[in-house]
PDB file of C-alpha atoms in Angstrom:
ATOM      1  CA  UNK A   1      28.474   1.368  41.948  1.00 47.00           C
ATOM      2  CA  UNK A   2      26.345   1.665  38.850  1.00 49.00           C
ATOM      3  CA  UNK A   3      26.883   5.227  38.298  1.00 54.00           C
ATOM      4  CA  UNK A   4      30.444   4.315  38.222  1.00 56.00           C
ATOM      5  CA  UNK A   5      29.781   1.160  35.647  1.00 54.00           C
ATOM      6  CA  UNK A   6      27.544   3.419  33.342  1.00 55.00           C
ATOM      7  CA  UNK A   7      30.290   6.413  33.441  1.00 58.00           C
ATOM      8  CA  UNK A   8      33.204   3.624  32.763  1.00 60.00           C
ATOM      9  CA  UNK A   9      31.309   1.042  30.473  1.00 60.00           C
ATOM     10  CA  UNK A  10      28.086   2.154  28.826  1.00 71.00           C
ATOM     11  CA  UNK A  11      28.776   4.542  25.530  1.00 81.00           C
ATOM     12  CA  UNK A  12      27.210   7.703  24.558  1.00 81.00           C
ATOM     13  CA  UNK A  13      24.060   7.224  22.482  1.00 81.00           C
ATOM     14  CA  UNK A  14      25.043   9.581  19.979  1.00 89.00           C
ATOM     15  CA  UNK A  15      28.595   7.777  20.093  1.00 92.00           C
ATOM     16  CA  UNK A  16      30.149   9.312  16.432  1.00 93.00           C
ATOM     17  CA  UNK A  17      30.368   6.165  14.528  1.00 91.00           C
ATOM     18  CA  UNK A  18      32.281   6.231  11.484  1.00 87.00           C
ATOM     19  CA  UNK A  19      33.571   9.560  12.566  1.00 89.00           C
ATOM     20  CA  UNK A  20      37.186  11.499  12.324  1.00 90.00           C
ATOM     21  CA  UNK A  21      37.792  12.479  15.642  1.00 92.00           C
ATOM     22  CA  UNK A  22      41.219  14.854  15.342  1.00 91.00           C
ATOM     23  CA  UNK A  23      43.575  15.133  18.313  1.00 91.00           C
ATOM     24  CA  UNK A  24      45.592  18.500  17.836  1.00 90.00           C
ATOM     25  CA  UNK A  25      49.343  18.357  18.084  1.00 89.00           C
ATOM     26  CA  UNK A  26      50.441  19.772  22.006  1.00 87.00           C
ATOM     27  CA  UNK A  27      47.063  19.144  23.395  1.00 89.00           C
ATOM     28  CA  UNK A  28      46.790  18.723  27.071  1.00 90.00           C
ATOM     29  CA  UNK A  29      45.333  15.991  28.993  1.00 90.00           C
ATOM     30  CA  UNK A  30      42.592  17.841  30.084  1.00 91.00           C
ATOM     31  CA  UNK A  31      41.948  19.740  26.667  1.00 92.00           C
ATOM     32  CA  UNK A  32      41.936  15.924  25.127  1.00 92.00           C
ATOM     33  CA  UNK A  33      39.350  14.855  27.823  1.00 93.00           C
ATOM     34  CA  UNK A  34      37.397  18.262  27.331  1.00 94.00           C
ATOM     35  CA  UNK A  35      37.354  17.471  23.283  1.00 93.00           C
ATOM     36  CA  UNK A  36      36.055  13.880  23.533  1.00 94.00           C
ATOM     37  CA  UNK A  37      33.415  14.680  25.398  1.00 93.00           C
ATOM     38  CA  UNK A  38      32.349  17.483  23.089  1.00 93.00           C
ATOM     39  CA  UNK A  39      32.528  15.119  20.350  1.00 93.00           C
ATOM     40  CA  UNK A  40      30.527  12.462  22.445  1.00 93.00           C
ATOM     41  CA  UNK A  41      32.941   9.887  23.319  1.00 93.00           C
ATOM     42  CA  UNK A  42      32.895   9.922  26.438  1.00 93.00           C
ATOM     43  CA  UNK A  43      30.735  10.827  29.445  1.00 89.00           C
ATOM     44  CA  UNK A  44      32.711  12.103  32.369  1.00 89.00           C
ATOM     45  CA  UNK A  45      36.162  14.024  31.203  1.00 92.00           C
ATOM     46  CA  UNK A  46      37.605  14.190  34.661  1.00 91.00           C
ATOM     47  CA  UNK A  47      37.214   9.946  34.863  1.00 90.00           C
ATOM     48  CA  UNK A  48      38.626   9.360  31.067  1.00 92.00           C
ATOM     49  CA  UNK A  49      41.820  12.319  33.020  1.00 91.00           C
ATOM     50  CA  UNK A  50      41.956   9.916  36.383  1.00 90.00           C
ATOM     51  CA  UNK A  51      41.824   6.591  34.188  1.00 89.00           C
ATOM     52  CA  UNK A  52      44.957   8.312  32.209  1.00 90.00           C
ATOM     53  CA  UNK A  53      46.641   9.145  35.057  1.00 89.00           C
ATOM     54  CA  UNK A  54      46.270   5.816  36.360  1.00 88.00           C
ATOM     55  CA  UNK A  55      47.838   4.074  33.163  1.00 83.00           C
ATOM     56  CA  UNK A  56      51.416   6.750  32.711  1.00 81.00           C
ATOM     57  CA  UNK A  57      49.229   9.559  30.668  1.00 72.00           C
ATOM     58  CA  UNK A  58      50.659  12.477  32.794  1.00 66.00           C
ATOM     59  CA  UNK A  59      50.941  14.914  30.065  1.00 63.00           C
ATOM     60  CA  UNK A  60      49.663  15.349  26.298  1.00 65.00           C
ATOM     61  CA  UNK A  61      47.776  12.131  24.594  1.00 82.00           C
ATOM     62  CA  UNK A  62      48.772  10.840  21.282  1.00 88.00           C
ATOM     63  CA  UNK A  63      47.899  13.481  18.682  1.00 90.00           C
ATOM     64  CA  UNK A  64      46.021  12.513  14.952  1.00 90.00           C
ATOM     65  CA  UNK A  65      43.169  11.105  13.565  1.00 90.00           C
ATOM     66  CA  UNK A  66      40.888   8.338  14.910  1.00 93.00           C
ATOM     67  CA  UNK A  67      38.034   6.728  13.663  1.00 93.00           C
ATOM     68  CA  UNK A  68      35.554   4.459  15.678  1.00 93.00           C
ATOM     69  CA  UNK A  69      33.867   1.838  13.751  1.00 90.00           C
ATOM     70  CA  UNK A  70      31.347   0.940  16.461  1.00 91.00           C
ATOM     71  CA  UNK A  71      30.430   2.285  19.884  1.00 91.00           C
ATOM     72  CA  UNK A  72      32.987   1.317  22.889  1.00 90.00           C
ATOM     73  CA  UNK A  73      33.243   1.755  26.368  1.00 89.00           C
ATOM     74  CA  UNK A  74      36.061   5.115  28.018  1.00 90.00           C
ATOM     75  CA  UNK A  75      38.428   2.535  29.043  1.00 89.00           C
ATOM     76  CA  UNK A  76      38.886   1.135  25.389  1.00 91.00           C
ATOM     77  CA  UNK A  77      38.762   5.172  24.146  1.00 93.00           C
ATOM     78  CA  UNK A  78      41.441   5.977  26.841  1.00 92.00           C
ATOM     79  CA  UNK A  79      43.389   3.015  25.385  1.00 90.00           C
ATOM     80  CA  UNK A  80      43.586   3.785  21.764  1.00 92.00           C
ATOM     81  CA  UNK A  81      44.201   7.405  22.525  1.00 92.00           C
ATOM     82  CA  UNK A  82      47.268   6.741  24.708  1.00 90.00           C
ATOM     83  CA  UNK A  83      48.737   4.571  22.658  1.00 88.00           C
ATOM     84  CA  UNK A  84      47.872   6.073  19.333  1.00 88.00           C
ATOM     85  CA  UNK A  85      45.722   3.657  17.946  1.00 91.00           C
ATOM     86  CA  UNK A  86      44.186   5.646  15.021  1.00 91.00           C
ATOM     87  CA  UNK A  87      41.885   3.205  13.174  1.00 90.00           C
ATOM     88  CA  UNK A  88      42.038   5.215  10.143  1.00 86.00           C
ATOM     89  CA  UNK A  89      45.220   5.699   7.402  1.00 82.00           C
ATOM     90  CA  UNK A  90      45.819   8.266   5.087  1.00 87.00           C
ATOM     91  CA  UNK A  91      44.924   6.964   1.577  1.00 91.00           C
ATOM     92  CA  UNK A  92      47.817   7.123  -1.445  1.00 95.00           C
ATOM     93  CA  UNK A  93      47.181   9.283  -4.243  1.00 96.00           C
ATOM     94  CA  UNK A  94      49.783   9.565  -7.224  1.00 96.00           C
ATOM     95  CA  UNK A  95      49.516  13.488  -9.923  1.00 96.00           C
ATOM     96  CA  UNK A  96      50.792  12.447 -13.012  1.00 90.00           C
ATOM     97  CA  UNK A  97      53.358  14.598 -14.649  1.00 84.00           C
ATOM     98  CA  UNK A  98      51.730  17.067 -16.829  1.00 80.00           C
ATOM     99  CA  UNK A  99      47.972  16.528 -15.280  1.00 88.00           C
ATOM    100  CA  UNK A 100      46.284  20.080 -14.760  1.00 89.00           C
ATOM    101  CA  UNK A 101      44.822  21.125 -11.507  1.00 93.00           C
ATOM    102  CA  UNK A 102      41.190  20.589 -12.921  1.00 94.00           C
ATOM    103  CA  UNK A 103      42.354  17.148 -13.899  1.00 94.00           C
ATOM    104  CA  UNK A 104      43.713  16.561  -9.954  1.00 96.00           C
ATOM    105  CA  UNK A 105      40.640  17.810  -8.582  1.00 97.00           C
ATOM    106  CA  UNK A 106      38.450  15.105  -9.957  1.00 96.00           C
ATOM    107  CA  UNK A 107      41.060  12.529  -8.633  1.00 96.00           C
ATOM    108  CA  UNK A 108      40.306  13.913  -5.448  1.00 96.00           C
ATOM    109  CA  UNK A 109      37.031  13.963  -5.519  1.00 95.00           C
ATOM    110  CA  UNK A 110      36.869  10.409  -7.279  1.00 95.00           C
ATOM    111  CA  UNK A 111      39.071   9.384  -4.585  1.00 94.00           C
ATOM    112  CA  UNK A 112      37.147  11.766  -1.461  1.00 93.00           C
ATOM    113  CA  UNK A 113      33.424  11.866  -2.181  1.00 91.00           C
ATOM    114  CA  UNK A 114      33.160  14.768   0.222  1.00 89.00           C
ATOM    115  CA  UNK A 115      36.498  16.845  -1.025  1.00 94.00           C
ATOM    116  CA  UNK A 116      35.445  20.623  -1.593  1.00 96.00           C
ATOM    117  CA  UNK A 117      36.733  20.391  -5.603  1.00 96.00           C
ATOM    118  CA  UNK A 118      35.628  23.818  -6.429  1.00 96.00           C
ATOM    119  CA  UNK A 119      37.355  25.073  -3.116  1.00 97.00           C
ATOM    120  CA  UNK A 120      40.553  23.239  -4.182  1.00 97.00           C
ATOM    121  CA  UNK A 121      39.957  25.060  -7.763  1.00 96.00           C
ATOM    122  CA  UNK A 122      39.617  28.204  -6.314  1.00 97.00           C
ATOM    123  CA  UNK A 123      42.938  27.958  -5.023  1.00 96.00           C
ATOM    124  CA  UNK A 124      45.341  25.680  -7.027  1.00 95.00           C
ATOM    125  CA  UNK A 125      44.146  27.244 -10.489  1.00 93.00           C
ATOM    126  CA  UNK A 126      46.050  30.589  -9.679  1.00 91.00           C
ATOM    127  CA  UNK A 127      49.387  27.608  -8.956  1.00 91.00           C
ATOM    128  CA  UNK A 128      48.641  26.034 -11.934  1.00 88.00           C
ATOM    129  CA  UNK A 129      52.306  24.965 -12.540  1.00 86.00           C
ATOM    130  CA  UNK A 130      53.373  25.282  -8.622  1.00 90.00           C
ATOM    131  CA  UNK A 131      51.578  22.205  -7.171  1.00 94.00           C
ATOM    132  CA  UNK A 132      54.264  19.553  -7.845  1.00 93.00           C
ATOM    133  CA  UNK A 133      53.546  16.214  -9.264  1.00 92.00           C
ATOM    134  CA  UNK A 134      53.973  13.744  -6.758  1.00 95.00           C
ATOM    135  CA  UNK A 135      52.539  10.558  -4.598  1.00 97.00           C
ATOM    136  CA  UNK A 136      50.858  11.700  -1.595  1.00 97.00           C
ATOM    137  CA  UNK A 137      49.568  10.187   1.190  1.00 95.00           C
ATOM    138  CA  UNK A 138      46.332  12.371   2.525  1.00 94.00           C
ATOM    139  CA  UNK A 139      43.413  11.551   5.259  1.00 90.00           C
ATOM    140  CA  UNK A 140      39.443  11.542   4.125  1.00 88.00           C
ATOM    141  CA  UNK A 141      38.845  14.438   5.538  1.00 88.00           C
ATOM    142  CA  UNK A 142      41.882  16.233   3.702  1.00 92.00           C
ATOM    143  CA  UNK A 143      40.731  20.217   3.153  1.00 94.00           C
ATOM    144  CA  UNK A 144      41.806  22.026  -0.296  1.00 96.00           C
ATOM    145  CA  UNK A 145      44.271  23.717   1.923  1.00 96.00           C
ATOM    146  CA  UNK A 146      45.940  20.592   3.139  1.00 94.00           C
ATOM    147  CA  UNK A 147      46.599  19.728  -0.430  1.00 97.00           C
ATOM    148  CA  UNK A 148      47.668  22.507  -2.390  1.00 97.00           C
ATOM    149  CA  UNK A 149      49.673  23.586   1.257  1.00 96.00           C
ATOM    150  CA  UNK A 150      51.898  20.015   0.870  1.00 96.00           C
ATOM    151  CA  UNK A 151      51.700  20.122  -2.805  1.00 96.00           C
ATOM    152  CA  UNK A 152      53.143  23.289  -3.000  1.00 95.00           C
ATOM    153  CA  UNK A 153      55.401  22.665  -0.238  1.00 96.00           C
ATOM    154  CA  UNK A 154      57.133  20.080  -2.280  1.00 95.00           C
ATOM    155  CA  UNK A 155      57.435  21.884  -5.103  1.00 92.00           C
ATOM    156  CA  UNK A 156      59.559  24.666  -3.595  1.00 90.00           C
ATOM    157  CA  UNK A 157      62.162  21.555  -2.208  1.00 92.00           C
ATOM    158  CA  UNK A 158      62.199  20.549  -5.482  1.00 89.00           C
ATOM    159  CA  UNK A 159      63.068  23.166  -7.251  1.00 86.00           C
ATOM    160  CA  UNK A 160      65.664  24.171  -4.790  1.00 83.00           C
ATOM    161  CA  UNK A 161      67.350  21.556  -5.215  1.00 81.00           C
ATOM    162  CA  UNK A 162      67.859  23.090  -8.903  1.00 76.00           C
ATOM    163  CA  UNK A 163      68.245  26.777  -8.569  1.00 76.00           C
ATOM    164  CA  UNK A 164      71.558  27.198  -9.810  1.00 79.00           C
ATOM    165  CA  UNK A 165      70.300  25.363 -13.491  1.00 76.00           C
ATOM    166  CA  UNK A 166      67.226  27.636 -12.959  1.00 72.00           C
ATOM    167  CA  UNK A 167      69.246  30.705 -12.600  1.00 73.00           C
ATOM    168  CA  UNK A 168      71.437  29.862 -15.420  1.00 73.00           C
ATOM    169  CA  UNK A 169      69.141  29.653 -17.591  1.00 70.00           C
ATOM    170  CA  UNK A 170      68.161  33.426 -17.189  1.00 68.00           C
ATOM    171  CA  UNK A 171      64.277  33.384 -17.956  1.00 72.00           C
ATOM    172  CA  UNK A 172      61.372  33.903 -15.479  1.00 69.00           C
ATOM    173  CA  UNK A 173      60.452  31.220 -13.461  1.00 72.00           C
ATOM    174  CA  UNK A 174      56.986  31.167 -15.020  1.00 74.00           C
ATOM    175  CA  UNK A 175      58.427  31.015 -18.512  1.00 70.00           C
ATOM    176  CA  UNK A 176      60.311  27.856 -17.225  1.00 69.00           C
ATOM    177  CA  UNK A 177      57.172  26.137 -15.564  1.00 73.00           C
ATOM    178  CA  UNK A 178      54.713  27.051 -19.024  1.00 70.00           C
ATOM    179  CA  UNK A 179      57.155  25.832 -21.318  1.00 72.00           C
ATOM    180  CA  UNK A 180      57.839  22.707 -19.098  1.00 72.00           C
ATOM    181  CA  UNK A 181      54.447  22.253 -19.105  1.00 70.00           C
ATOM    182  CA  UNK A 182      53.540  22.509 -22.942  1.00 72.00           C
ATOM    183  CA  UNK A 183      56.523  20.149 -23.321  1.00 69.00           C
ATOM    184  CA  UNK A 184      55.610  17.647 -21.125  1.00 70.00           C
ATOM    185  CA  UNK A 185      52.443  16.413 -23.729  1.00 68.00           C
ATOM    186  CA  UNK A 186      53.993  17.751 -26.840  1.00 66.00           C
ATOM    187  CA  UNK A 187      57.007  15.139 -26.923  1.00 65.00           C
ATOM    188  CA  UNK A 188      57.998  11.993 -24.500  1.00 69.00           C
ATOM    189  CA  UNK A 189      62.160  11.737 -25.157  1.00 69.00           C
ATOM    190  CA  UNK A 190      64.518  14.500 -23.876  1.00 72.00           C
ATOM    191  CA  UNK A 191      65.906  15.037 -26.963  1.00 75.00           C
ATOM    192  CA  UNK A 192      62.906  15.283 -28.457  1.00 73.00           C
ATOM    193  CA  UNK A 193      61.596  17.941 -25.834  1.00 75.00           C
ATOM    194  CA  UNK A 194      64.987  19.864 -26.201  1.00 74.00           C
ATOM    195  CA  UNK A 195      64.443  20.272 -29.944  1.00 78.00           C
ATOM    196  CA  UNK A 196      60.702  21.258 -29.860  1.00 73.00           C
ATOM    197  CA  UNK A 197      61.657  24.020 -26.878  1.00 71.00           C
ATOM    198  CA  UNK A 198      64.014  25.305 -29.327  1.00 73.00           C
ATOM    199  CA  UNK A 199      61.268  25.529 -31.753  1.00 73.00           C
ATOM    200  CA  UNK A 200      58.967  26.876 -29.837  1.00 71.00           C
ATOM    201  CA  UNK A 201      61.785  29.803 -28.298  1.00 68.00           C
ATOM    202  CA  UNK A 202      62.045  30.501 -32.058  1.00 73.00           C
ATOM    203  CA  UNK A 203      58.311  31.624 -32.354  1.00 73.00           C
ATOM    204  CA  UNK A 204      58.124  33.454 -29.593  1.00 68.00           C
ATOM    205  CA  UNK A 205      61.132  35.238 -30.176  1.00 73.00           C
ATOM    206  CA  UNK A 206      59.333  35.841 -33.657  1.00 74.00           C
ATOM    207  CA  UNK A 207      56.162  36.920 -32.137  1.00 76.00           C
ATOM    208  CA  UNK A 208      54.527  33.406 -34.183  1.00 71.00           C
ATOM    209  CA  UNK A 209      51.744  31.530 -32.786  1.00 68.00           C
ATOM    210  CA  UNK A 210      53.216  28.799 -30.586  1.00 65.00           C
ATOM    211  CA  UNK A 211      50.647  26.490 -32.476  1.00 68.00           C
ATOM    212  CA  UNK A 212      51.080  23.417 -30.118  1.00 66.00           C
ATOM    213  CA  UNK A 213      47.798  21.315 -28.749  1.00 57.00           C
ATOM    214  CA  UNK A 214      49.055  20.921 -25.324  1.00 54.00           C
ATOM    215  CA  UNK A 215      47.416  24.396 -24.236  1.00 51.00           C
ATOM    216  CA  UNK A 216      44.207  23.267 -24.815  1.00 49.00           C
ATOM    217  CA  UNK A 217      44.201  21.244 -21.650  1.00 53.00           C
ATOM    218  CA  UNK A 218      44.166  24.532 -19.656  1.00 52.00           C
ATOM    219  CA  UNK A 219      41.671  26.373 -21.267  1.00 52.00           C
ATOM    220  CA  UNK A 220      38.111  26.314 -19.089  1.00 55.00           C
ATOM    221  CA  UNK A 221      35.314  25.648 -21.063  1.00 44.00           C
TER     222      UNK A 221
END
C-alpha cells in the first residue's frame, strides 16, 4: 500500500521544474509513458499506461509542449497530458517590413534569452529577402530552424499568391526582392516608391552607382 502511494503520489526529486517537456505528434501511449519517465516525471511508466487506460487514453496522448511550474503527483501529469493541458503558450513576435535578418535576430534573442542568434544568422543571412515579414507566434524553446522554416514557409504562400504580376514583370526574382527591399526605406508612398524604382532602373541600366542609403543596413561591419 505505500509502494503504491509513493509510485501514484510522491514526485521525482529531480522533477524538471520550469521545464519544456515536448510530446511528439503520433506518439504512442507507451512511447509517452517511456518519455516522461526519461524526463523524470514520473516513476513507474506502466502505472502512468494503466492510470490512462483507466480514464479513455487507449491510444496516442495529446501531443505539444508542457511546462510544470512546480512538482506534482502522476495522476495530475496523466491529467494534463490527456487532456492537453500545456501550461506554456507560444509568445507573439511581429518583423517589421524592411527589418534585416541581423535586425530579427536580436528581436529574438531580446525576446528568447537562450535563442541560438548566430545559428539563426548562419542560416537566414543566405534568405536575406526570403524570410517574410510577418506576426508569428513561436514557443521559448523555438530553434533557428523553426523560424526561418515558418518564415520562409510564408513567404513562398505569399508570393504565390502573386506569380502572375511576378512573371509579368520579366526580371529575376532576386532583382524583385533587392529592389523591394532598397525601396522599402528609401520612400513611404507608392507613388513615391514607383518613381524612385524608375530611377534607380535608370542607373543600373546605365551602369551608375545606385547611390541610395538603404544598403547600408545590410552591410556587416
Amino acid at each position: 500500500l505505500l509502494g503504491a502511494w509513493y509510485l501514484l503520489f510522491d514526485t521525482p526529486s529531480n522533477f524538471p521544474i520550469g521545464q519544456i517537456i515536448t510530446i511528439p505528434e503520433g506518439a504512442t501511449l507507451s512511447s509517452v509513458a517511456a518519455e516522461l519517465h526519461t524526463d523524470r516525471l514520473i516513476r513507474s511508466p506502466l502505472l502512468f499506461e494503466v492510470l490512462a487506460r483507466v480514464r479513455g487514453a487507449n491510444t496516442g496522448m495529446k501531443s505539444g509542449k508542457y511546462v510544470f511550474e512546480k512538482p506534482v503527483g502522476l495522476f495530475r501529469v496523466e491529467e494534463r497530458v490527456q487532456d492537453g493541458a500545456f501550461g506554456i503558450v507560444a509568445e507573439r513576435i511581429a518583423f517589421r517590413e524592411g527589418e534585416t535578418v541581423r535586425e530579427m535576430a536580436r528581436q529574438l534573442k531580446a525576446e528568447f534569452p537562450s535563442f541560438d542568434e548566430d545559428g539563426f544568422l548562419a542560416k537566414a543571412i543566405p534568405l536575406e529577402g526570403y524570410l517574410f515579414p510577418d506576426t508569428y507566434f513561436f514557443y521559448p524553446d523555438a530553434t533557428p530552424d523553426d523560424v526561418v522554416v515558418k518564415m520562409y514557409a510564408n513567404f513562398l504562400d505569399q508570393i504565390g499568391t502573386i506569380s502572375t504580376q511576378i512573371n509579368a514583370f520579366d526580371k529575376p526574382l532576386t532583382d524583385d526582392l533587392t529592389m523591394a527591399s532598397i525601396l522599402e526605406d528609401e520612400a513611404r508612398t507608392l507613388t513615391d516608391k514607383r518613381m524612385i524604382a524608375g530611377v534607380l532602373y535608370n542607373r543600373l541600366a546605365k551602369g551608375m552607382p545606385l547611390q541610395v542609403d538603404a544598403v547600408f543596413g545590410y552591410i556587416e561591419i
